[in-house]
C-alpha positions as a LaTeX table, in Angstrom:
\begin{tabular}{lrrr}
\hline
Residue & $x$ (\AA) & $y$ (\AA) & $z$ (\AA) \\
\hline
Unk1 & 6.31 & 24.83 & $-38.55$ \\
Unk2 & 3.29 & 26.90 & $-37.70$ \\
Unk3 & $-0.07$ & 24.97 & $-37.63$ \\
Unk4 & $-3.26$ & 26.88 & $-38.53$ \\
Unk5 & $-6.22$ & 25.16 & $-36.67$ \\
Unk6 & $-8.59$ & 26.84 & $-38.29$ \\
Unk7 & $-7.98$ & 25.67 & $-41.84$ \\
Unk8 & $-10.51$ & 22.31 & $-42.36$ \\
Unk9 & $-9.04$ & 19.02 & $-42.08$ \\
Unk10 & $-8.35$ & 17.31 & $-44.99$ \\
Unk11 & $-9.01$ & 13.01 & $-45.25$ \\
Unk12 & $-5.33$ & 11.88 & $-44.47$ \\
Unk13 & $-5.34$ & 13.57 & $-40.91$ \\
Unk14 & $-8.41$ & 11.63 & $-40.00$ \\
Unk15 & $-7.35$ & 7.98 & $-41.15$ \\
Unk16 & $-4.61$ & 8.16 & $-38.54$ \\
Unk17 & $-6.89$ & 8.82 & $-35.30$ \\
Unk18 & $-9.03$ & 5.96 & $-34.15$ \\
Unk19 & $-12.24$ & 6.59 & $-32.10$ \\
Unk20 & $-11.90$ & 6.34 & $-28.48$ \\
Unk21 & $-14.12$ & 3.16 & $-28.40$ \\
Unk22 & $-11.75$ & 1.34 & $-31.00$ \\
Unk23 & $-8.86$ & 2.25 & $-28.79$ \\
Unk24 & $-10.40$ & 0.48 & $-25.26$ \\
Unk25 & $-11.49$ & $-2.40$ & $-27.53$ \\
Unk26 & $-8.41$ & $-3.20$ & $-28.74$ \\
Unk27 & $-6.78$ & $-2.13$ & $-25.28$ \\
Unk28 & $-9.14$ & $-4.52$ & $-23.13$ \\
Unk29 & $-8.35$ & $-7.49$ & $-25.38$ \\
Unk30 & $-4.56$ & $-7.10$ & $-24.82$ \\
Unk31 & $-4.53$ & $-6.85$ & $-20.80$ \\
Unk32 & $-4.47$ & $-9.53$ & $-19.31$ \\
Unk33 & $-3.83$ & $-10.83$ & $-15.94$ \\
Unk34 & $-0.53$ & $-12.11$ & $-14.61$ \\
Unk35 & $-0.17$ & $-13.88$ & $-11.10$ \\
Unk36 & 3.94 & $-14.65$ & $-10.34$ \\
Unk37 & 4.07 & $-17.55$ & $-8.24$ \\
Unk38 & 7.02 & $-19.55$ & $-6.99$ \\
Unk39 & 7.28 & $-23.10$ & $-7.53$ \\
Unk40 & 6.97 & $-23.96$ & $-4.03$ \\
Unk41 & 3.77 & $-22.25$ & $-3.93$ \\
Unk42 & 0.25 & $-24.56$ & $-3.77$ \\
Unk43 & $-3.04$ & $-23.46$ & $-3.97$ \\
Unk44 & $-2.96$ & $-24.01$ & $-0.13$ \\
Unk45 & $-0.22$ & $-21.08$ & 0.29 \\
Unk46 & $-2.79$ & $-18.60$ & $-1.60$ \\
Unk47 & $-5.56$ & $-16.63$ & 0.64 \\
Unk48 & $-8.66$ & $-15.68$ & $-0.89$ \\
Unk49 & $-10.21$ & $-12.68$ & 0.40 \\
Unk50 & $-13.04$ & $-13.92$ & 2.77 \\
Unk51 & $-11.43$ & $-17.43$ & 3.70 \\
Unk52 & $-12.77$ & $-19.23$ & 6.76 \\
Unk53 & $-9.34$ & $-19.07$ & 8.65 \\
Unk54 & $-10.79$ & $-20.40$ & 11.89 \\
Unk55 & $-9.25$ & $-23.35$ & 12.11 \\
Unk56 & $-6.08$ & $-21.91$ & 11.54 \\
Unk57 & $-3.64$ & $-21.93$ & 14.50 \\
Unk58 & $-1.16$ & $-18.67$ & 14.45 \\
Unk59 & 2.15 & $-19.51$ & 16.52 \\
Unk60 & 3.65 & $-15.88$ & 17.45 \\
Unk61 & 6.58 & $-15.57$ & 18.79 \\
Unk62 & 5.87 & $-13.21$ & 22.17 \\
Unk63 & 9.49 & $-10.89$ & 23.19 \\
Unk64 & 8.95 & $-9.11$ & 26.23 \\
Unk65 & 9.90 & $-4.85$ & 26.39 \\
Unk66 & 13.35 & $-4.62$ & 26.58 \\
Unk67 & 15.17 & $-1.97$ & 28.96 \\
Unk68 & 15.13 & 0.34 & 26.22 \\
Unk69 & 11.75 & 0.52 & 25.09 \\
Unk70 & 8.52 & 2.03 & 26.49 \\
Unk71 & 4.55 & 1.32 & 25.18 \\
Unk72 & 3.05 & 4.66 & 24.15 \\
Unk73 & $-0.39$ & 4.95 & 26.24 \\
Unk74 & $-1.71$ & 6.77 & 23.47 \\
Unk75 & $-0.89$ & 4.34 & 20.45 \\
Unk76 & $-0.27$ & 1.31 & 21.96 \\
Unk77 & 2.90 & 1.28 & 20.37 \\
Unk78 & 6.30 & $-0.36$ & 21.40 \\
Unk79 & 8.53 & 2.45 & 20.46 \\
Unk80 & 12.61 & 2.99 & 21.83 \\
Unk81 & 13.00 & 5.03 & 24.74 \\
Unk82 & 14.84 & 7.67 & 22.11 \\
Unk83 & 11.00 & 8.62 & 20.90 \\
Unk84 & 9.56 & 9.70 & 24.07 \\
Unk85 & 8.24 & 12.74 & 24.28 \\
Unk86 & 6.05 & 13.16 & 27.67 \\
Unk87 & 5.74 & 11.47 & 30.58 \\
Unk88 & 3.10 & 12.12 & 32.71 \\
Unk89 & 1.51 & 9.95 & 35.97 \\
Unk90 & 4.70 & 7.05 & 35.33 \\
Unk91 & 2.33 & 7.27 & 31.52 \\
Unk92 & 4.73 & 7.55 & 28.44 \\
Unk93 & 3.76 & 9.10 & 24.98 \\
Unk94 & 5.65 & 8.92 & 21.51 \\
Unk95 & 6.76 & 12.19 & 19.85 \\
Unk96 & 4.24 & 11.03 & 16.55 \\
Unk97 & 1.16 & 10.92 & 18.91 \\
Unk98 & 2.53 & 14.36 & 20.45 \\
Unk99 & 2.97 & 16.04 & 17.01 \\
\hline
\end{tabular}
């Protein structure tokens, strides 16, 4: 069916459309905000952004290079010795810092 936009609007097309301020409105009051949390979770297992973590201790873990990997000098990367791209001076780079 053809539509002729330049015929006036009648009353019924109107009723339907709702101004763009009635729309956020109703839109803002139905949004609301939804945190999933485990049961095993405390308000001590949550970080706020800002949190004085210094008296935190971290426990890491350290693994030394392995036969098969190299550091990239330019990225500081530990990267397997399949991604090197240049060696230059006993100094290894990886083919993304290359690219």
């Amino acid at each position: 069916m053809a539509t002729d936009y330049d015929a006036p609007r009648t009353k019924d097309d109107d009723q339907g459309a709702q101004s763009a301020e009635a729309l956020q409105a109703s839109r803002a009051g139905a949004q609301t905000a939804v945190i999933d949390l485990d049961e095993a979770d405390t308000a001590e297992g949550i970080d706020l952004p800002g949190a004085d973590l210094s008296g935190e201790e971290l426990v890491v873990t350290i693994v030394p290079p392995q036969q098969d990997e190299f550091t990239c000098m330019s990225c500081f990367l530990v990267r397997h010795r399949s991604q090197v791209a240049r060696e230059k001076d006993g100094m290894k780079f990886c083919r993304d810092c290359e690219a």
